[in-house]
Amino acid sequence: GAGVSQTPSNKVTEKGKYVELRCDPISGHTALYWYRQSLGQGPEFLIYFQGTGAADDSGLPNDRFFAVRPEGSVSTLKIQRTERGDSAVYLCASSFAKNTEAFFGQGTRLTVV
Amino acid sequence: GDSVTQMEGPVTLSEEAFLTINCTYTATGYPSLFWYVQYPGEGLQLLLKATKADDKGSNKGFEATYRKETTSFHLEKGSVQVSDSAVYFCALSTGGATNKLIFGTGTLLAVQP
């Protein structure tokens, strides 16, 4: 596609449920990032993939959060036992290589009720 | 740790007014500095960047100069337009193994006709 695509654009889930958020990066981009943006804050880094491997997951807040990128393209961010504090906009970005410009998707707005 | 502090908004200006949005940073080493913009309903877009001290980034009439002595990267535009209304984020990257971005909290700019 022309840009980074994230689905769904909005997700409402009940506390305690499991959710998956999907990111389709720009074709050919090897680097992929997930960020979380809480209301009134800037995006905060969660995890970085280079190819299929998670090269840096230091931003994941706890072990309820996990992300995969099995074929080096599409990535899925998985959140178990969701809590109301997980409500935020989850942003995905991709770049051709690690030190090149990152392009952001429009995000998935997650609301935990 | 590394951080970015930017001017709180909202900033409300009349069309053709001069814009300054202040940004200062704290970082070890020599970060690259960025301004991202988020227009209503759209994803984050890179507006401009500077990779070393005294570099000036510019795009769409916006400018910012990397000032190492004051650890600042203030965004300026000589004459704003209604179409510049958006949220502006200052960010840094220290490169390294991840090249992740560290963002400020964002500044909402509203330009009135």
Short mmCIF file of N, CA, C and O in Angstrom, two decimals, chain A residues 5-99:
data_model
loop_
_atom_site.label_atom_id
_atom_site.label_comp_id
_atom_site.label_asym_id
_atom_site.label_seq_id
_atom_site.Cartn_x
_atom_site.Cartn_y
_atom_site.Cartn_z
N SER A 5 -0.58 1.05 7.23
CA SER A 5 -2.00 0.82 7.49
C SER A 5 -2.17 0.11 8.83
O SER A 5 -1.50 -0.90 9.10
N GLN A 6 -3.07 0.63 9.66
CA GLN A 6 -3.34 0.03 10.95
C GLN A 6 -4.82 -0.32 11.05
O GLN A 6 -5.67 0.48 10.69
N THR A 7 -5.08 -1.51 11.54
CA THR A 7 -6.45 -1.95 11.73
C THR A 7 -6.62 -2.63 13.07
O THR A 7 -5.67 -3.28 13.56
N PRO A 8 -7.79 -2.48 13.73
CA PRO A 8 -8.85 -1.56 13.33
C PRO A 8 -8.46 -0.12 13.64
O PRO A 8 -7.49 0.12 14.34
N SER A 9 -9.25 0.83 13.19
CA SER A 9 -8.96 2.22 13.53
C SER A 9 -9.44 2.53 14.95
O SER A 9 -8.87 3.38 15.63
N ASN A 10 -10.49 1.84 15.35
CA ASN A 10 -11.02 1.97 16.71
C ASN A 10 -11.36 0.60 17.26
O ASN A 10 -11.85 -0.27 16.52
N LYS A 11 -11.08 0.42 18.54
CA LYS A 11 -11.40 -0.85 19.19
C LYS A 11 -11.88 -0.56 20.61
O LYS A 11 -11.16 0.09 21.38
N VAL A 12 -13.07 -1.03 20.92
CA VAL A 12 -13.59 -0.93 22.28
C VAL A 12 -13.66 -2.34 22.83
O VAL A 12 -14.22 -3.24 22.19
N THR A 13 -13.10 -2.55 24.00
CA THR A 13 -13.10 -3.88 24.59
C THR A 13 -13.38 -3.77 26.07
O THR A 13 -13.20 -2.72 26.69
N GLU A 14 -13.81 -4.89 26.64
CA GLU A 14 -14.09 -4.90 28.07
C GLU A 14 -12.82 -5.26 28.85
O GLU A 14 -11.97 -6.02 28.37
N LYS A 15 -12.74 -4.70 30.01
CA LYS A 15 -11.63 -4.99 30.92
C LYS A 15 -11.46 -6.50 31.05
O LYS A 15 -12.43 -7.23 31.24
N GLY A 16 -10.20 -6.95 30.95
CA GLY A 16 -9.92 -8.37 31.09
C GLY A 16 -9.86 -9.13 29.77
O GLY A 16 -9.36 -10.26 29.75
N LYS A 17 -10.35 -8.53 28.70
CA LYS A 17 -10.34 -9.21 27.41
C LYS A 17 -8.97 -9.11 26.74
O LYS A 17 -8.12 -8.29 27.09
N TYR A 18 -8.81 -9.94 25.71
CA TYR A 18 -7.59 -9.97 24.89
C TYR A 18 -7.84 -9.20 23.59
O TYR A 18 -8.91 -9.33 23.00
N VAL A 19 -6.85 -8.41 23.15
CA VAL A 19 -7.00 -7.69 21.89
C VAL A 19 -5.75 -7.85 21.03
O VAL A 19 -4.65 -8.04 21.55
N GLU A 20 -5.95 -7.75 19.73
CA GLU A 20 -4.86 -7.75 18.77
C GLU A 20 -4.99 -6.52 17.88
O GLU A 20 -6.08 -6.24 17.36
N LEU A 21 -3.89 -5.83 17.70
CA LEU A 21 -3.85 -4.66 16.83
C LEU A 21 -2.87 -4.95 15.70
O LEU A 21 -1.76 -5.43 15.95
N ARG A 22 -3.28 -4.62 14.48
CA ARG A 22 -2.49 -5.02 13.31
C ARG A 22 -1.84 -3.82 12.64
O ARG A 22 -2.44 -2.74 12.58
N CYS A 23 -0.64 -4.03 12.14
CA CYS A 23 0.08 -2.98 11.41
C CYS A 23 0.62 -3.57 10.10
O CYS A 23 1.36 -4.56 10.12
N ASP A 24 0.26 -2.94 8.99
CA ASP A 24 0.82 -3.26 7.68
C ASP A 24 1.80 -2.16 7.28
O ASP A 24 1.38 -1.06 6.95
N PRO A 25 3.09 -2.44 7.31
CA PRO A 25 4.06 -1.39 7.00
C PRO A 25 4.13 -1.12 5.51
O PRO A 25 3.54 -1.85 4.70
N ILE A 26 4.85 -0.11 5.15
CA ILE A 26 5.12 0.17 3.74
C ILE A 26 5.96 -0.99 3.18
O ILE A 26 6.91 -1.44 3.84
N SER A 27 5.60 -1.43 1.99
CA SER A 27 6.28 -2.57 1.38
C SER A 27 7.79 -2.29 1.26
O SER A 27 8.22 -1.21 0.81
N GLY A 28 8.58 -3.27 1.70
CA GLY A 28 10.03 -3.12 1.61
C GLY A 28 10.69 -2.51 2.83
O GLY A 28 11.92 -2.50 2.94
N HIS A 29 9.88 -2.01 3.75
CA HIS A 29 10.45 -1.42 4.98
C HIS A 29 10.81 -2.54 5.95
O HIS A 29 9.97 -3.33 6.34
N THR A 30 12.08 -2.54 6.37
CA THR A 30 12.54 -3.62 7.25
C THR A 30 12.38 -3.26 8.73
O THR A 30 12.29 -4.13 9.58
N ALA A 31 12.38 -1.97 9.03
CA ALA A 31 12.26 -1.53 10.43
C ALA A 31 10.81 -1.20 10.73
O ALA A 31 10.13 -0.55 9.94
N LEU A 32 10.34 -1.66 11.90
CA LEU A 32 8.96 -1.40 12.31
C LEU A 32 8.94 -1.09 13.79
O LEU A 32 9.60 -1.74 14.59
N TYR A 33 8.18 -0.05 14.14
CA TYR A 33 8.09 0.43 15.53
C TYR A 33 6.63 0.48 15.96
O TYR A 33 5.75 0.84 15.18
N TRP A 34 6.41 0.19 17.23
CA TRP A 34 5.13 0.46 17.89
C TRP A 34 5.34 1.52 18.96
O TRP A 34 6.32 1.47 19.71
N TYR A 35 4.39 2.47 18.99
CA TYR A 35 4.37 3.51 20.02
C TYR A 35 2.97 3.56 20.63
O TYR A 35 1.99 3.15 20.00
N ARG A 36 2.89 4.10 21.83
CA ARG A 36 1.60 4.30 22.48
C ARG A 36 1.47 5.77 22.85
O ARG A 36 2.40 6.36 23.42
N GLN A 37 0.31 6.34 22.52
CA GLN A 37 0.07 7.75 22.80
C GLN A 37 -1.16 7.88 23.69
O GLN A 37 -2.29 7.67 23.26
N SER A 38 -0.91 8.24 24.94
CA SER A 38 -2.01 8.48 25.87
C SER A 38 -2.52 9.90 25.69
O SER A 38 -1.82 10.76 25.15
N LEU A 39 -3.71 10.16 26.17
CA LEU A 39 -4.36 11.46 25.98
C LEU A 39 -3.49 12.59 26.53
O LEU A 39 -3.04 12.53 27.68
N GLY A 40 -3.23 13.58 25.69
CA GLY A 40 -2.45 14.74 26.12
C GLY A 40 -0.96 14.52 26.20
O GLY A 40 -0.23 15.39 26.68
N GLN A 41 -0.50 13.37 25.73
CA GLN A 41 0.93 13.04 25.78
C GLN A 41 1.47 12.81 24.38
O GLN A 41 0.72 12.60 23.43
N GLY A 42 2.79 12.84 24.27
CA GLY A 42 3.40 12.44 23.02
C GLY A 42 3.52 10.93 22.95
O GLY A 42 3.38 10.23 23.95
N PRO A 43 3.77 10.41 21.75
CA PRO A 43 3.95 8.96 21.60
C PRO A 43 5.13 8.45 22.44
O PRO A 43 6.15 9.13 22.55
N GLU A 44 4.96 7.26 23.01
CA GLU A 44 6.02 6.61 23.78
C GLU A 44 6.37 5.29 23.13
O GLU A 44 5.49 4.49 22.79
N PHE A 45 7.65 5.05 22.99
CA PHE A 45 8.17 3.86 22.34
C PHE A 45 7.77 2.60 23.09
O PHE A 45 7.84 2.53 24.32
N LEU A 46 7.36 1.58 22.32
CA LEU A 46 7.05 0.27 22.90
C LEU A 46 8.06 -0.79 22.47
O LEU A 46 8.69 -1.44 23.30
N ILE A 47 8.19 -0.98 21.14
CA ILE A 47 8.99 -2.08 20.64
C ILE A 47 9.46 -1.78 19.22
O ILE A 47 8.80 -1.05 18.47
N TYR A 48 10.63 -2.33 18.88
CA TYR A 48 11.23 -2.14 17.56
C TYR A 48 11.58 -3.50 16.97
O TYR A 48 12.18 -4.35 17.64
N PHE A 49 11.16 -3.70 15.71
CA PHE A 49 11.52 -4.88 14.95
C PHE A 49 12.47 -4.51 13.82
O PHE A 49 12.25 -3.54 13.10
N GLN A 50 13.50 -5.33 13.66
CA GLN A 50 14.32 -5.26 12.46
C GLN A 50 14.12 -6.61 11.78
O GLN A 50 14.60 -7.63 12.26
N GLY A 51 13.41 -6.59 10.66
CA GLY A 51 13.04 -7.87 10.06
C GLY A 51 12.02 -8.58 10.92
O GLY A 51 11.04 -7.99 11.37
N THR A 52 12.27 -9.84 11.20
CA THR A 52 11.32 -10.63 11.97
C THR A 52 11.55 -10.55 13.47
O THR A 52 10.66 -10.89 14.26
N GLY A 53 12.73 -10.11 13.87
CA GLY A 53 13.07 -10.15 15.29
C GLY A 53 12.82 -8.86 16.02
O GLY A 53 13.01 -7.77 15.49
N ALA A 54 12.40 -9.00 17.29
CA ALA A 54 12.22 -7.83 18.14
C ALA A 54 13.58 -7.42 18.68
O ALA A 54 14.10 -8.03 19.61
N ALA A 55 14.16 -6.39 18.07
CA ALA A 55 15.50 -5.97 18.44
C ALA A 55 15.52 -5.19 19.75
O ALA A 55 16.55 -5.13 20.42
N ASP A 56 14.40 -4.57 20.11
CA ASP A 56 14.33 -3.78 21.34
C ASP A 56 12.89 -3.76 21.81
O ASP A 56 12.05 -3.15 21.15
N ASP A 57 12.62 -4.45 22.92
CA ASP A 57 11.25 -4.44 23.48
C ASP A 57 11.23 -3.74 24.84
O ASP A 57 10.33 -4.00 25.65
N SER A 58 12.18 -2.87 25.07
CA SER A 58 12.35 -2.24 26.37
C SER A 58 11.19 -1.32 26.76
O SER A 58 11.03 -0.98 27.93
N GLY A 59 10.37 -0.92 25.80
CA GLY A 59 9.27 -0.02 26.09
C GLY A 59 7.97 -0.72 26.44
O GLY A 59 7.01 -0.06 26.88
N LEU A 60 7.90 -2.01 26.29
CA LEU A 60 6.67 -2.73 26.65
C LEU A 60 6.45 -2.58 28.16
O LEU A 60 7.34 -2.90 28.95
N PRO A 61 5.27 -2.14 28.57
CA PRO A 61 5.08 -1.79 29.99
C PRO A 61 5.08 -2.99 30.93
O PRO A 61 5.46 -2.84 32.09
N ASN A 62 4.64 -4.14 30.48
CA ASN A 62 4.62 -5.34 31.33
C ASN A 62 4.38 -6.56 30.44
O ASN A 62 4.28 -6.44 29.22
N ASP A 63 4.32 -7.73 31.08
CA ASP A 63 4.25 -8.96 30.29
C ASP A 63 2.87 -9.24 29.71
O ASP A 63 2.66 -10.27 29.08
N ARG A 64 1.91 -8.33 29.90
CA ARG A 64 0.63 -8.49 29.21
C ARG A 64 0.73 -8.07 27.75
O ARG A 64 -0.15 -8.38 26.96
N PHE A 65 1.79 -7.35 27.44
CA PHE A 65 1.99 -6.83 26.08
C PHE A 65 3.00 -7.69 25.34
O PHE A 65 4.07 -8.02 25.88
N PHE A 66 2.67 -8.01 24.09
CA PHE A 66 3.56 -8.82 23.27
C PHE A 66 3.34 -8.44 21.82
O PHE A 66 2.23 -8.04 21.43
N ALA A 67 4.37 -8.53 21.01
CA ALA A 67 4.22 -8.21 19.58
C ALA A 67 5.00 -9.20 18.76
O ALA A 67 6.03 -9.72 19.20
N VAL A 68 4.50 -9.46 17.56
CA VAL A 68 5.16 -10.39 16.65
C VAL A 68 5.22 -9.79 15.25
O VAL A 68 4.42 -8.92 14.89
N ARG A 69 6.14 -10.32 14.48
CA ARG A 69 6.28 -9.93 13.08
C ARG A 69 6.86 -11.14 12.34
O ARG A 69 8.00 -11.13 11.90
N PRO A 70 6.08 -12.19 12.21
CA PRO A 70 6.61 -13.50 11.81
C PRO A 70 7.26 -13.56 10.44
O PRO A 70 8.16 -14.37 10.23
N GLU A 71 6.81 -12.76 9.50
CA GLU A 71 7.37 -12.83 8.16
C GLU A 71 8.11 -11.56 7.78
O GLU A 71 8.42 -11.34 6.60
N GLY A 72 8.37 -10.73 8.76
CA GLY A 72 9.13 -9.52 8.48
C GLY A 72 8.35 -8.42 7.80
O GLY A 72 8.93 -7.44 7.33
N SER A 73 7.01 -8.57 7.77
CA SER A 73 6.18 -7.54 7.16
C SER A 73 5.12 -7.09 8.17
O SER A 73 5.41 -6.27 9.02
N VAL A 74 3.94 -7.71 8.12
CA VAL A 74 2.85 -7.36 9.03
C VAL A 74 3.26 -7.64 10.47
O VAL A 74 3.93 -8.64 10.76
N SER A 75 2.84 -6.76 11.36
CA SER A 75 3.10 -6.96 12.79
C SER A 75 1.78 -6.89 13.54
O SER A 75 0.85 -6.17 13.15
N THR A 76 1.71 -7.66 14.63
CA THR A 76 0.54 -7.66 15.49
C THR A 76 0.98 -7.36 16.91
O THR A 76 1.90 -8.01 17.43
N LEU A 77 0.34 -6.39 17.52
CA LEU A 77 0.54 -6.08 18.94
C LEU A 77 -0.58 -6.75 19.70
O LEU A 77 -1.76 -6.56 19.39
N LYS A 78 -0.22 -7.54 20.70
CA LYS A 78 -1.20 -8.33 21.44
C LYS A 78 -1.21 -7.86 22.89
O LYS A 78 -0.14 -7.73 23.50
N ILE A 79 -2.39 -7.64 23.42
CA ILE A 79 -2.53 -7.22 24.81
C ILE A 79 -3.46 -8.20 25.50
O ILE A 79 -4.62 -8.36 25.11
N GLN A 80 -2.95 -8.82 26.55
CA GLN A 80 -3.76 -9.78 27.33
C GLN A 80 -4.36 -9.07 28.54
O GLN A 80 -3.79 -8.10 29.06
N ARG A 81 -5.48 -9.60 29.00
CA ARG A 81 -6.11 -9.12 30.25
C ARG A 81 -6.10 -7.59 30.31
O ARG A 81 -5.56 -6.97 31.22
N THR A 82 -6.71 -6.98 29.32
CA THR A 82 -6.67 -5.53 29.19
C THR A 82 -7.17 -4.83 30.46
O THR A 82 -8.07 -5.32 31.16
N GLU A 83 -6.57 -3.68 30.72
CA GLU A 83 -6.95 -2.84 31.85
C GLU A 83 -7.35 -1.46 31.32
O GLU A 83 -6.96 -1.07 30.22
N ARG A 84 -8.12 -0.72 32.13
CA ARG A 84 -8.57 0.59 31.67
C ARG A 84 -7.40 1.51 31.36
O ARG A 84 -7.45 2.33 30.46
N GLY A 85 -6.29 1.34 32.06
CA GLY A 85 -5.10 2.15 31.81
C GLY A 85 -4.42 1.86 30.49
O GLY A 85 -3.52 2.61 30.08
N ASP A 86 -4.85 0.80 29.80
CA ASP A 86 -4.29 0.51 28.47
C ASP A 86 -4.95 1.36 27.40
O ASP A 86 -4.49 1.37 26.25
N SER A 87 -6.00 2.07 27.73
CA SER A 87 -6.69 2.91 26.76
C SER A 87 -5.74 3.99 26.25
O SER A 87 -5.15 4.74 27.03
N ALA A 88 -5.59 4.04 24.92
CA ALA A 88 -4.64 4.96 24.29
C ALA A 88 -4.76 4.78 22.78
O ALA A 88 -5.49 3.91 22.31
N VAL A 89 -4.01 5.59 22.06
CA VAL A 89 -3.85 5.38 20.62
C VAL A 89 -2.53 4.65 20.40
O VAL A 89 -1.47 5.10 20.89
N TYR A 90 -2.60 3.53 19.72
CA TYR A 90 -1.41 2.74 19.45
C TYR A 90 -0.96 3.02 18.01
O TYR A 90 -1.72 2.81 17.06
N LEU A 91 0.27 3.52 17.88
CA LEU A 91 0.80 3.94 16.59
C LEU A 91 1.85 2.96 16.10
O LEU A 91 2.66 2.46 16.89
N CYS A 92 1.85 2.73 14.82
CA CYS A 92 2.86 1.91 14.18
C CYS A 92 3.62 2.80 13.19
O CYS A 92 3.03 3.68 12.56
N ALA A 93 4.90 2.57 13.08
CA ALA A 93 5.72 3.30 12.11
C ALA A 93 6.67 2.33 11.45
O ALA A 93 7.10 1.35 12.05
N SER A 94 7.00 2.60 10.18
CA SER A 94 7.99 1.76 9.51
C SER A 94 8.99 2.65 8.78
O SER A 94 8.70 3.81 8.45
N SER A 95 10.18 2.10 8.56
CA SER A 95 11.19 2.81 7.80
C SER A 95 11.97 1.81 6.96
O SER A 95 12.04 0.63 7.28
N PHE A 96 12.57 2.32 5.89
CA PHE A 96 13.29 1.46 4.96
C PHE A 96 14.44 0.74 5.68
O PHE A 96 14.69 -0.43 5.45
N ALA A 97 15.11 1.50 6.51
CA ALA A 97 16.19 0.93 7.33
C ALA A 97 16.18 1.66 8.65
O ALA A 97 15.45 2.63 8.83
N LYS A 98 16.99 1.23 9.58
CA LYS A 98 16.93 1.74 10.94
C LYS A 98 17.11 3.25 11.00
O LYS A 98 16.44 3.92 11.76
N ASN A 99 18.01 3.81 10.25
CA ASN A 99 18.34 5.22 10.38
C ASN A 99 17.73 6.10 9.31
O ASN A 99 18.24 7.18 9.03
#
